[in-house]
Short mmCIF file of C-alpha atoms in Angstrom, two decimals:
data_model
loop_
_atom_site.label_atom_id
_atom_site.label_comp_id
_atom_site.label_asym_id
_atom_site.label_seq_id
_atom_site.Cartn_x
_atom_site.Cartn_y
_atom_site.Cartn_z
CA UNK A 1 135.45 87.89 78.52
CA UNK A 2 138.09 89.26 80.92
CA UNK A 3 139.82 92.49 79.72
CA UNK A 4 137.19 92.41 76.84
CA UNK A 5 135.10 95.27 75.73
CA UNK A 6 131.44 95.96 75.95
CA UNK A 7 129.86 97.19 72.74
CA UNK A 8 127.01 99.68 73.34
CA UNK A 9 124.30 100.82 71.08
CA UNK A 10 121.87 103.66 70.33
CA UNK A 11 119.19 101.62 69.35
CA UNK A 12 116.34 101.62 72.17
CA UNK A 13 114.96 98.51 70.67
CA UNK A 14 118.52 96.62 71.16
CA UNK A 15 119.23 96.92 74.81
CA UNK A 16 117.78 93.64 75.76
CA UNK A 17 118.05 90.10 74.50
CA UNK A 18 115.03 88.12 73.28
CA UNK A 19 112.80 86.36 75.98
CA UNK A 20 113.72 82.90 76.59
CA UNK A 21 111.96 80.08 78.41
CA UNK A 22 114.82 80.01 80.90
CA UNK A 23 114.18 83.36 81.83
CA UNK A 24 110.27 82.57 82.37
CA UNK A 25 111.30 79.47 84.68
CA UNK A 26 113.61 81.74 86.88
CA UNK A 27 111.06 84.51 87.49
CA UNK A 28 108.20 82.09 87.74
CA UNK A 29 110.22 79.95 90.63
CA UNK A 30 111.23 83.21 92.22
CA UNK A 31 107.45 84.44 92.52
CA UNK A 32 106.96 81.14 94.55
CA UNK A 33 108.15 83.47 97.48
CA UNK A 34 104.62 84.92 97.43
CA UNK A 35 103.29 81.48 98.49
CA UNK A 36 104.32 81.63 102.14
CA UNK A 37 103.90 85.34 102.42
CA UNK A 38 100.08 84.60 101.52
CA UNK A 39 99.75 81.21 103.61
CA UNK A 40 101.16 82.93 106.69
CA UNK A 41 98.58 85.72 106.15
CA UNK A 42 95.78 83.47 105.38
CA UNK A 43 96.08 80.79 107.98
CA UNK A 44 95.70 82.96 110.85
CA UNK A 45 92.07 84.22 110.06
CA UNK A 46 90.81 80.57 110.18
CA UNK A 47 92.72 79.60 113.31
CA UNK A 48 91.12 82.45 115.19
CA UNK A 49 87.79 81.09 114.47
CA UNK A 50 88.66 77.61 115.73
CA UNK A 51 86.97 76.54 118.94
CA UNK A 52 89.98 74.45 120.19
CA UNK A 53 92.39 77.07 119.59
CA UNK A 54 90.28 79.63 121.45
CA UNK A 55 89.88 77.30 124.60
CA UNK A 56 93.49 76.38 124.51
CA UNK A 57 94.73 80.11 124.39
CA UNK A 58 92.31 81.40 126.76
CA UNK A 59 93.47 78.44 129.07
CA UNK A 60 90.07 77.12 129.14
CA UNK A 61 89.36 73.24 129.02
CA UNK A 62 87.40 71.93 125.80
CA UNK A 63 83.65 71.12 126.75
CA UNK A 64 83.32 67.45 127.17
CA UNK A 65 81.08 65.64 124.53
CA UNK A 66 77.25 65.98 125.51
CA UNK A 67 77.88 69.03 127.44
CA UNK A 68 74.86 71.34 127.66
CA UNK A 69 74.45 74.52 125.52
CA UNK A 70 75.56 76.86 128.39
CA UNK A 71 78.67 74.61 129.06
CA UNK A 72 79.82 74.44 125.44
CA UNK A 73 79.21 78.23 124.85
CA UNK A 74 81.48 79.41 122.10
CA UNK A 75 83.96 81.39 123.84
CA UNK A 76 85.65 84.05 121.71
CA UNK A 77 88.99 85.60 122.00
CA UNK A 78 89.13 89.19 123.10
CA UNK A 79 89.52 91.77 120.37
CA UNK A 80 92.77 92.96 121.70
CA UNK A 81 94.18 89.15 121.52
CA UNK A 82 92.92 88.99 118.08
CA UNK A 83 94.60 92.25 117.11
CA UNK A 84 97.73 91.14 118.69
CA UNK A 85 97.90 87.63 117.14
CA UNK A 86 97.30 89.21 113.48
CA UNK A 87 99.17 92.26 113.70
CA UNK A 88 102.34 91.32 115.38
CA UNK A 89 103.54 89.28 112.32
CA UNK A 90 102.93 92.73 110.29
CA UNK A 91 104.97 94.59 112.85
CA UNK A 92 107.93 92.00 112.28
CA UNK A 93 107.77 92.23 108.64
CA UNK A 94 107.93 96.13 108.65
CA UNK A 95 111.24 96.10 110.08
CA UNK A 96 112.45 93.23 108.11
CA UNK A 97 111.52 95.07 104.81
CA UNK A 98 113.64 98.06 106.05
CA UNK A 99 116.59 96.07 106.92
CA UNK A 100 116.33 93.89 103.88
CA UNK A 101 117.42 96.80 101.60
CA UNK A 102 120.69 97.27 103.21
CA UNK A 103 121.41 93.37 103.23
CA UNK A 104 120.51 93.02 99.69
CA UNK A 105 123.03 95.61 98.48
CA UNK A 106 125.79 94.17 101.14
CA UNK A 107 125.21 90.45 100.52
CA UNK A 108 123.36 90.03 97.33
CA UNK A 109 119.54 89.75 96.45
CA UNK A 110 119.45 85.92 96.50
CA UNK A 111 121.51 85.68 99.61
CA UNK A 112 118.98 88.03 101.76
CA UNK A 113 116.03 85.90 100.36
CA UNK A 114 117.57 82.55 101.61
CA UNK A 115 118.46 84.07 104.92
CA UNK A 116 114.74 85.55 105.08
CA UNK A 117 113.65 81.69 104.76
CA UNK A 118 115.82 80.70 107.58
CA UNK A 119 114.35 83.47 109.79
CA UNK A 120 110.93 82.66 108.92
CA UNK A 121 111.55 78.89 109.88
CA UNK A 122 112.67 79.84 113.26
CA UNK A 123 109.49 81.88 113.96
CA UNK A 124 107.35 79.20 112.52
CA UNK A 125 109.13 76.48 115.10
CA UNK A 126 108.22 78.93 117.86
CA UNK A 127 104.62 79.05 116.83
CA UNK A 128 104.39 75.15 116.61
CA UNK A 129 105.75 75.07 120.18
CA UNK A 130 103.38 77.57 121.52
CA UNK A 131 100.65 77.05 123.89
CA UNK A 132 100.18 80.72 125.12
CA UNK A 133 99.55 83.81 123.28
CA UNK A 134 102.81 85.33 124.53
CA UNK A 135 105.00 82.67 122.68
CA UNK A 136 102.74 82.49 119.68
CA UNK A 137 103.20 86.51 119.35
CA UNK A 138 106.98 85.95 119.68
CA UNK A 139 107.15 83.41 116.95
CA UNK A 140 105.03 85.45 114.64
CA UNK A 141 107.00 88.73 115.08
CA UNK A 142 110.25 86.67 114.21
CA UNK A 143 108.50 84.90 111.13
CA UNK A 144 107.45 88.37 110.20
CA UNK A 145 111.18 89.52 109.95
CA UNK A 146 111.52 86.40 107.48
CA UNK A 147 108.64 87.43 105.47
CA UNK A 148 109.86 91.03 105.19
CA UNK A 149 113.19 89.86 103.81
CA UNK A 150 111.67 87.89 101.23
CA UNK A 151 108.67 90.27 100.33
CA UNK A 152 110.96 93.09 99.93
CA UNK A 153 113.79 91.44 97.91
CA UNK A 154 111.79 88.90 95.81
CA UNK A 155 110.10 92.05 93.93
CA UNK A 156 113.35 93.56 93.45
CA UNK A 157 115.11 90.38 92.28
CA UNK A 158 112.35 89.63 89.82
CA UNK A 159 112.27 93.00 88.55
CA UNK A 160 116.01 92.93 87.87
CA UNK A 161 116.19 89.94 86.02
CA UNK A 162 112.72 89.61 84.28
CA UNK A 163 112.63 90.63 80.33
CA UNK A 164 111.21 94.23 80.19
CA UNK A 165 108.31 93.06 77.76
CA UNK A 166 106.86 90.45 80.22
CA UNK A 167 108.20 92.01 83.66
CA UNK A 168 104.65 93.17 84.61
CA UNK A 169 103.29 89.64 84.20
CA UNK A 170 106.15 88.00 85.71
CA UNK A 171 106.00 90.20 88.90
CA UNK A 172 102.27 89.84 88.85
CA UNK A 173 103.06 86.04 89.30
CA UNK A 174 104.22 87.03 92.79
CA UNK A 175 100.71 88.22 93.82
CA UNK A 176 99.42 84.94 92.23
CA UNK A 177 101.46 82.95 94.36
CA UNK A 178 100.46 85.01 97.43
CA UNK A 179 96.61 84.11 96.46
CA UNK A 180 97.47 80.57 96.20
CA UNK A 181 98.94 80.43 99.54
CA UNK A 182 95.95 82.27 100.97
CA UNK A 183 93.76 79.91 99.37
CA UNK A 184 95.84 76.77 100.49
CA UNK A 185 95.85 78.20 104.09
CA UNK A 186 92.08 78.67 103.90
CA UNK A 187 91.37 74.88 102.62
CA UNK A 188 93.79 73.57 105.55
CA UNK A 189 92.01 75.67 108.27
CA UNK A 190 88.72 74.25 106.67
CA UNK A 191 89.86 70.63 107.04
CA UNK A 192 91.32 71.02 110.58
CA UNK A 193 88.63 73.46 112.18
CA UNK A 194 86.85 70.53 113.91
CA UNK A 195 89.63 68.72 115.32
CA UNK A 196 89.53 68.34 119.20
CA UNK A 197 93.27 68.32 119.67
CA UNK A 198 96.14 70.99 119.02
CA UNK A 199 96.68 69.57 115.52
CA UNK A 200 93.54 71.88 114.62
CA UNK A 201 96.09 74.91 114.64
CA UNK A 202 99.53 73.35 114.68
CA UNK A 203 99.01 71.47 111.35
CA UNK A 204 98.15 74.96 109.40
CA UNK A 205 101.36 76.33 111.30
CA UNK A 206 103.65 73.56 110.30
CA UNK A 207 102.80 73.57 106.76
CA UNK A 208 104.38 77.14 106.41
CA UNK A 209 107.91 75.21 106.48
CA UNK A 210 107.48 73.43 103.37
CA UNK A 211 107.44 76.39 100.94
CA UNK A 212 110.30 78.24 103.04
CA UNK A 213 112.40 75.15 102.35
CA UNK A 214 111.62 74.72 98.86
CA UNK A 215 112.34 78.60 98.04
CA UNK A 216 115.55 78.47 99.90
CA UNK A 217 116.80 75.36 98.23
CA UNK A 218 115.93 76.59 94.79
CA UNK A 219 117.51 79.93 95.18
CA UNK A 220 120.96 78.23 95.59
CA UNK A 221 120.66 77.34 92.20
CA UNK A 222 119.34 80.40 90.68
CA UNK A 223 121.60 83.34 89.55
CA UNK A 224 122.33 86.52 91.38
CA UNK A 225 120.97 89.91 90.03
CA UNK A 226 123.21 91.14 87.13
CA UNK A 227 122.23 94.72 88.23
CA UNK A 228 123.53 93.85 91.70
CA UNK A 229 127.09 92.82 90.36
CA UNK A 230 127.16 96.07 88.58
CA UNK A 231 126.63 97.96 91.81
CA UNK A 232 129.51 96.14 93.11
CA UNK A 233 131.74 96.66 89.98
CA UNK A 234 131.88 93.03 89.16
CA UNK A 235 131.22 93.38 85.52
CA UNK A 236 132.59 89.91 84.51
CA UNK A 237 129.99 88.30 86.82
CA UNK A 238 127.34 90.67 85.71
CA UNK A 239 127.88 89.51 82.03
CA UNK A 240 127.94 85.87 83.17
CA UNK A 241 124.61 86.17 84.92
CA UNK A 242 123.08 88.03 81.93
CA UNK A 243 124.22 85.36 79.54
CA UNK A 244 122.66 82.69 81.82
CA UNK A 245 119.40 84.56 82.13
CA UNK A 246 119.02 85.60 78.46
CA UNK A 247 120.34 82.39 77.02
CA UNK A 248 122.73 84.01 74.83
CA UNK A 249 126.60 83.51 74.55
CA UNK A 250 128.47 85.87 76.80
CA UNK A 251 130.21 87.74 74.15
CA UNK A 252 126.94 88.13 71.99
CA UNK A 253 126.05 91.87 70.95
CA UNK A 254 122.85 91.40 72.90
CA UNK A 255 124.55 90.64 76.38
CA UNK A 256 127.07 93.37 75.74
CA UNK A 257 124.50 96.12 74.60
CA UNK A 258 122.26 95.36 77.71
CA UNK A 259 125.00 95.31 79.98
CA UNK A 260 126.38 98.50 78.64
CA UNK A 261 122.99 100.36 79.08
CA UNK A 262 122.88 99.11 82.78
CA UNK A 263 126.38 100.16 83.25
CA UNK A 264 125.62 103.72 81.90
CA UNK A 265 122.46 104.04 83.97
CA UNK A 266 124.42 103.26 86.86
CA UNK A 267 127.35 105.72 86.20
CA UNK A 268 124.61 108.50 85.52
CA UNK A 269 122.65 108.07 88.52
CA UNK A 270 125.90 107.84 90.36
CA UNK A 271 126.89 111.29 89.04
CA UNK A 272 123.32 112.61 90.01
CA UNK A 273 123.29 110.65 93.41
CA UNK A 274 126.75 110.35 94.75
CA UNK A 275 127.11 107.85 97.49
CA UNK A 276 129.27 109.13 100.38
CA UNK A 277 128.39 107.13 103.47
CA UNK A 278 125.92 104.80 104.98
CA UNK A 279 123.64 107.40 106.42
CA UNK A 280 123.97 109.59 103.51
CA UNK A 281 122.99 106.95 101.14
CA UNK A 282 119.82 106.48 103.02
CA UNK A 283 119.17 110.30 102.85
CA UNK A 284 119.55 109.82 99.07
CA UNK A 285 115.91 108.31 99.04
CA UNK A 286 114.76 111.58 100.18
CA UNK A 287 116.57 114.06 97.89
CA UNK A 288 115.59 116.10 95.18
CA UNK A 289 112.37 118.07 96.46
CA UNK A 290 108.87 117.54 95.56
CA UNK A 291 108.79 120.04 92.55
CA UNK A 292 111.09 117.86 90.67
CA UNK A 293 109.24 114.89 88.76
CA UNK A 294 112.23 112.60 88.65
CA UNK A 295 113.48 113.30 92.15
CA UNK A 296 114.31 110.60 94.50
CA UNK A 297 111.92 112.02 97.14
CA UNK A 298 108.89 111.86 94.83
CA UNK A 299 109.74 108.15 93.87
CA UNK A 300 109.93 107.17 97.49
CA UNK A 301 106.75 108.89 98.30
CA UNK A 302 105.14 107.11 95.26
CA UNK A 303 106.15 103.90 96.33
CA UNK A 304 105.32 104.06 99.87
CA UNK A 305 102.00 105.56 99.33
CA UNK A 306 101.21 103.28 96.52
CA UNK A 307 101.53 100.38 99.20
CA UNK A 308 99.52 102.21 101.54
CA UNK A 309 96.75 102.40 99.24
CA UNK A 310 96.77 98.89 98.55
CA UNK A 311 96.21 98.30 101.96
CA UNK A 312 93.50 101.08 102.26
CA UNK A 313 91.56 98.85 99.77
CA UNK A 314 90.63 96.91 102.67
CA UNK A 315 91.41 93.29 101.11
CA UNK A 316 93.16 92.09 104.31
CA UNK A 317 90.23 92.75 106.31
CA UNK A 318 88.57 89.80 104.22
CA UNK A 319 91.62 87.53 104.52
CA UNK A 320 92.49 88.10 108.03
CA UNK A 321 89.04 88.46 109.59
CA UNK A 322 86.21 87.21 107.19
CA UNK A 323 85.73 84.10 109.17
CA UNK A 324 85.09 86.25 112.35
CA UNK A 325 83.06 88.87 110.44
CA UNK A 326 80.78 86.18 108.71
CA UNK A 327 80.17 84.59 112.29
CA UNK A 328 79.12 87.82 113.58
CA UNK A 329 76.32 88.12 110.92
CA UNK A 330 74.48 85.15 112.33
CA UNK A 331 73.13 84.12 109.14
CA UNK A 332 75.80 81.95 107.52
CA UNK A 333 75.96 78.21 108.73
CA UNK A 334 79.54 77.63 107.71
CA UNK A 335 81.61 80.84 107.52
CA UNK A 336 84.82 78.56 107.24
CA UNK A 337 83.46 77.61 103.55
CA UNK A 338 82.75 80.95 102.51
CA UNK A 339 85.98 82.28 103.65
CA UNK A 340 87.35 79.53 101.37
CA UNK A 341 85.35 80.47 98.54
CA UNK A 342 86.76 84.09 99.00
CA UNK A 343 90.24 82.86 98.49
CA UNK A 344 89.31 80.70 95.45
CA UNK A 345 87.98 83.80 93.80
CA UNK A 346 91.15 85.52 94.57
CA UNK A 347 93.21 82.84 92.95
CA UNK A 348 91.15 82.48 89.87
CA UNK A 349 91.16 86.45 89.27
CA UNK A 350 94.73 87.07 89.73
CA UNK A 351 96.02 85.39 86.37
CA UNK A 352 93.84 87.88 84.35
CA UNK A 353 96.48 90.62 85.33
CA UNK A 354 99.18 88.75 83.66
CA UNK A 355 97.56 89.74 80.33
CA UNK A 356 96.25 93.00 81.48
CA UNK A 357 98.99 94.54 83.13
CA UNK A 358 100.95 94.34 79.84
CA UNK A 359 98.08 94.73 77.31
CA UNK A 360 96.48 97.90 79.09
CA UNK A 361 99.46 98.89 81.51
CA UNK A 362 99.86 99.53 85.04
CA UNK A 363 98.02 102.57 85.18
CA UNK A 364 94.91 101.76 83.58
CA UNK A 365 94.10 98.75 85.43
CA UNK A 366 94.77 100.52 88.91
CA UNK A 367 92.45 103.29 87.95
CA UNK A 368 89.63 101.02 86.68
CA UNK A 369 90.22 98.54 89.40
CA UNK A 370 89.93 101.26 92.14
CA UNK A 371 86.59 102.22 90.59
CA UNK A 372 85.21 98.97 90.48
CA UNK A 373 86.07 98.23 94.12
CA UNK A 374 84.29 101.50 95.06
CA UNK A 375 81.13 100.45 93.53
CA UNK A 376 81.03 96.70 95.18
CA UNK A 377 82.01 97.92 98.53
CA UNK A 378 79.34 100.54 98.90
CA UNK A 379 76.74 98.10 97.66
CA UNK A 380 77.95 95.59 100.31
CA UNK A 381 77.90 98.26 102.97
CA UNK A 382 74.35 99.40 101.84
CA UNK A 383 72.71 95.84 101.54
CA UNK A 384 74.11 94.41 104.65
CA UNK A 385 73.00 97.69 106.62
CA UNK A 386 69.64 98.01 105.23
CA UNK A 387 68.68 94.07 105.35
CA UNK A 388 71.02 92.80 108.12
CA UNK A 389 68.97 89.41 109.05
CA UNK A 390 67.77 88.62 105.47
CA UNK A 391 69.11 85.54 103.95
CA UNK A 392 68.84 86.69 100.23
CA UNK A 393 70.58 90.01 101.22
CA UNK A 394 73.32 88.01 102.87
CA UNK A 395 73.67 86.14 99.69
CA UNK A 396 73.99 89.35 97.69
CA UNK A 397 76.62 90.59 100.14
CA UNK A 398 78.87 87.38 99.70
CA UNK A 399 78.45 87.75 96.03
CA UNK A 400 79.45 91.53 95.80
CA UNK A 401 82.43 90.91 98.23
CA UNK A 402 83.55 88.09 95.40
CA UNK A 403 83.01 90.72 92.74
CA UNK A 404 85.32 93.19 94.87
CA UNK A 405 87.94 90.52 95.33
CA UNK A 406 87.88 89.78 91.75
CA UNK A 407 88.76 93.71 90.89
CA UNK A 408 91.40 93.79 93.68
CA UNK A 409 93.03 90.59 92.36
CA UNK A 410 93.13 91.50 88.92
CA UNK A 411 94.40 95.11 89.47
CA UNK A 412 95.73 96.43 92.67
CA UNK A 413 96.88 93.20 94.10
CA UNK A 414 99.63 92.62 91.37
CA UNK A 415 99.75 96.11 90.15
CA UNK A 416 101.23 97.81 93.26
CA UNK A 417 103.98 95.41 93.26
CA UNK A 418 105.01 95.65 89.71
CA UNK A 419 105.03 99.45 89.75
CA UNK A 420 107.21 99.74 93.09
CA UNK A 421 109.73 97.11 91.31
CA UNK A 422 110.01 99.62 88.19
CA UNK A 423 110.22 103.02 89.79
CA UNK A 424 113.44 103.50 91.49
CA UNK A 425 117.05 104.25 90.17
CA UNK A 426 119.66 101.64 90.85
CA UNK A 427 121.57 103.60 93.52
CA UNK A 428 118.47 103.72 95.83
CA UNK A 429 116.42 100.66 94.44
CA UNK A 430 116.97 98.23 96.94
CA UNK A 431 116.21 100.85 99.80
CA UNK A 432 113.21 102.15 97.91
CA UNK A 433 111.83 98.82 97.25
CA UNK A 434 112.36 98.08 100.94
CA UNK A 435 110.75 101.11 102.18
CA UNK A 436 107.72 100.78 99.92
CA UNK A 437 107.22 96.99 101.05
CA UNK A 438 107.74 98.28 104.84
CA UNK A 439 104.95 100.82 104.07
CA UNK A 440 102.66 97.91 103.02
CA UNK A 441 103.43 95.98 106.19
CA UNK A 442 103.05 99.21 108.38
CA UNK A 443 99.47 99.75 106.93
CA UNK A 444 98.74 96.15 107.01
CA UNK A 445 99.52 96.06 110.94
CA UNK A 446 97.70 99.15 111.53
CA UNK A 447 94.63 97.69 109.78
CA UNK A 448 94.84 94.54 111.62
CA UNK A 449 95.15 96.20 114.95
CA UNK A 450 92.26 98.36 114.49
CA UNK A 451 89.86 96.31 112.65
CA UNK A 452 88.77 94.28 115.59
CA UNK A 453 87.83 97.08 117.34
CA UNK A 454 85.78 98.40 114.49
CA UNK A 455 83.84 95.17 114.03
CA UNK A 456 83.91 93.46 117.21
CA UNK A 457 80.43 92.78 118.84
CA UNK A 458 81.66 94.37 122.15
CA UNK A 459 83.52 97.16 120.51
CA UNK A 460 82.46 99.14 117.60
CA UNK A 461 80.16 96.50 116.08
CA UNK A 462 80.20 98.27 112.77
CA UNK A 463 79.30 94.85 110.93
CA UNK A 464 78.74 95.53 107.20
CA UNK A 465 79.00 99.30 107.90
CA UNK A 466 82.70 98.81 107.76
CA UNK A 467 82.65 98.52 103.87
CA UNK A 468 81.49 102.08 103.69
CA UNK A 469 84.97 102.86 105.22
CA UNK A 470 86.67 100.55 102.64
CA UNK A 471 84.76 102.03 100.01
CA UNK A 472 85.33 105.47 100.66
CA UNK A 473 89.24 104.61 100.85
CA UNK A 474 89.02 103.08 97.59
CA UNK A 475 87.56 106.25 96.26
CA UNK A 476 90.68 108.00 97.30
CA UNK A 477 92.78 105.15 95.52
CA UNK A 478 90.92 105.99 92.33
CA UNK A 479 91.82 109.58 92.74
CA UNK A 480 95.41 109.00 93.54
CA UNK A 481 95.95 106.60 90.65
CA UNK A 482 94.58 108.69 88.15
CA UNK A 483 96.78 111.68 88.99
CA UNK A 484 99.94 109.93 90.26
CA UNK A 485 100.63 106.63 88.81
CA UNK A 486 103.22 106.82 85.59
CA UNK A 487 102.92 104.11 82.94
CA UNK A 488 106.01 101.83 83.13
CA UNK A 489 104.60 99.34 80.62
CA UNK A 490 107.20 97.79 78.16
CA UNK A 491 110.27 100.13 79.38
CA UNK A 492 113.54 98.92 80.77
CA UNK A 493 114.24 99.77 84.14
CA UNK A 494 116.78 102.36 82.63
CA UNK A 495 114.09 103.72 80.47
CA UNK A 496 111.79 104.33 83.26
CA UNK A 497 114.28 106.69 84.77
CA UNK A 498 114.19 108.94 81.68
CA UNK A 499 110.61 108.69 81.38
CA UNK A 500 110.25 110.23 84.71
CA UNK A 501 112.52 113.20 83.77
CA UNK A 502 110.74 113.97 80.56
CA UNK A 503 106.88 113.67 81.36
CA UNK A 504 104.28 113.53 84.00
CA UNK A 505 102.18 110.65 85.24
CA UNK A 506 98.92 111.67 83.33
CA UNK A 507 100.73 111.73 80.10
CA UNK A 508 103.34 108.92 80.51
CA UNK A 509 101.47 106.49 78.51
CA UNK A 510 102.42 108.68 75.27
CA UNK A 511 105.95 108.58 76.14
CA UNK A 512 108.54 106.67 74.11
CA UNK A 513 112.22 106.14 74.55
CA UNK A 514 114.26 108.26 71.95
CA UNK A 515 117.84 107.26 73.33
CA UNK A 516 119.75 105.07 75.39
CA UNK A 517 121.84 105.89 78.49
CA UNK A 518 124.89 104.53 76.69
CA UNK A 519 124.67 106.57 73.63
CA UNK A 520 124.17 109.80 76.01
CA UNK A 521 127.27 108.74 78.10
CA UNK A 522 129.28 108.38 74.98
CA UNK A 523 129.74 104.80 75.29
CA UNK A 524 128.79 104.03 71.78
CA UNK A 525 132.02 105.77 70.78
CA UNK A 526 134.36 104.22 72.96
CA UNK A 527 133.98 100.64 74.26
CA UNK A 528 133.50 100.10 78.05
CA UNK A 529 136.26 97.51 79.39
CA UNK A 530 135.22 94.56 81.20
CA UNK A 531 138.24 94.27 83.68
CA UNK A 532 139.39 91.27 85.66
CA UNK A 533 137.81 90.42 88.95
CA UNK A 534 140.98 91.26 90.97
CA UNK A 535 141.15 94.72 89.27
CA UNK A 536 137.60 95.59 89.73
CA UNK A 537 137.72 95.97 93.29
CA UNK A 538 140.21 98.69 92.81
CA UNK A 539 138.55 100.40 89.74
CA UNK A 540 135.17 100.62 91.64
CA UNK A 541 136.52 101.50 95.14
#
């Protein structure tokens, strides 16, 4: 195809090839990256409740068999240590997600994800070797950098290769992989909780290496994002990747037309957002002003605030601290089992989003999901506060926590990731997704830091009252999603750009594309040359 021409189209229905099984399989494998993100978030909550871990990391000998009740008293890590161990991963992930945007533009989406797996493995190795909180924290912050690379760029990678008609469902698969990771972590914790050696916590830690190795190995086989090659001006490679992803011959009209639309959109965005240097390219994420609906600033605020709102739902309180929280109720005999049930509900609920995110749209499920969570959390707070020592009340509390998890897992869990992968224009897409993911981890870290002080028996001791806080924040999420979340269902990434320019979030579901960027840029009247690779570097310098 070197030296050939790309034939553009003005038909909005012809800018993407038909969906193939190959595209599904590529995206499904990429979604596997969510597994070790979920596992790493999930295993720590159970480990913090393990007796051997607590004794080991407080430098205390484990009570001998037959010890008296006072000698075998259950020691509890301080709120500050709980806070440090959980939150330090999120701190590392925050910085990893910010850095990942640059790395993915310099070296490619795929390469950055593979590098993230390597960094993560180093962090896991340090955690395995640890017998002190200091080394454990160092290992978790290094692992966090790796998770930051993967969590930011997997979403970007999947959004750029997934077919538009199923993009929401495919990206939702990433959240599904997260939930599976959480569930597996909970099951492993449950299985090792009563071991009287370091295997009780080292086994859950070591298992994280398996998905990291699988993901890194598989990505050596998967192709790079075609939009990355367009950014680099390597149009031949972009065409070859599109051909591979879409299952069409490289010279087919479908491949030519989709590539033409990507190129035209990129040229349009570059004319609006000129790139003049490293710092100015970062500054582009914040240009355009608040009054312009399609401005980069508005989109950056939307992406970062959406991820903040996802954390405000309080779901990570359940997955980080549910074991400790349930222990503090003193009405549950096996909190590890209940925590495992929570993760199973999470896993079983998430696949519903594969259908709803494409059937009803992103905006709709976020609005109704927030409302459902508000109701459940206020019920949990009210029941737990009014009847603190009642077994039946505790059962009701657990039931409504499960229903709350259902609403989150089928709406906000996947929905927030889907939207941030779709709303940014090409010139700032990697950094925009990176900043949004960093926002998720920043608020994840903040919540992980403050929650032990909110519910710790020697601190705030809020107990079930903490759900009044999460319920109030979910009410904010409801208002936010109604007024600010646009509908991006069924649109190509290029059409999303046009939608932002022509309508508002509240009316976005009624917007339909009426032209292509290729037509507007005049590419249907003159063919766009695909030049040999050795000439591309000069032409796109």
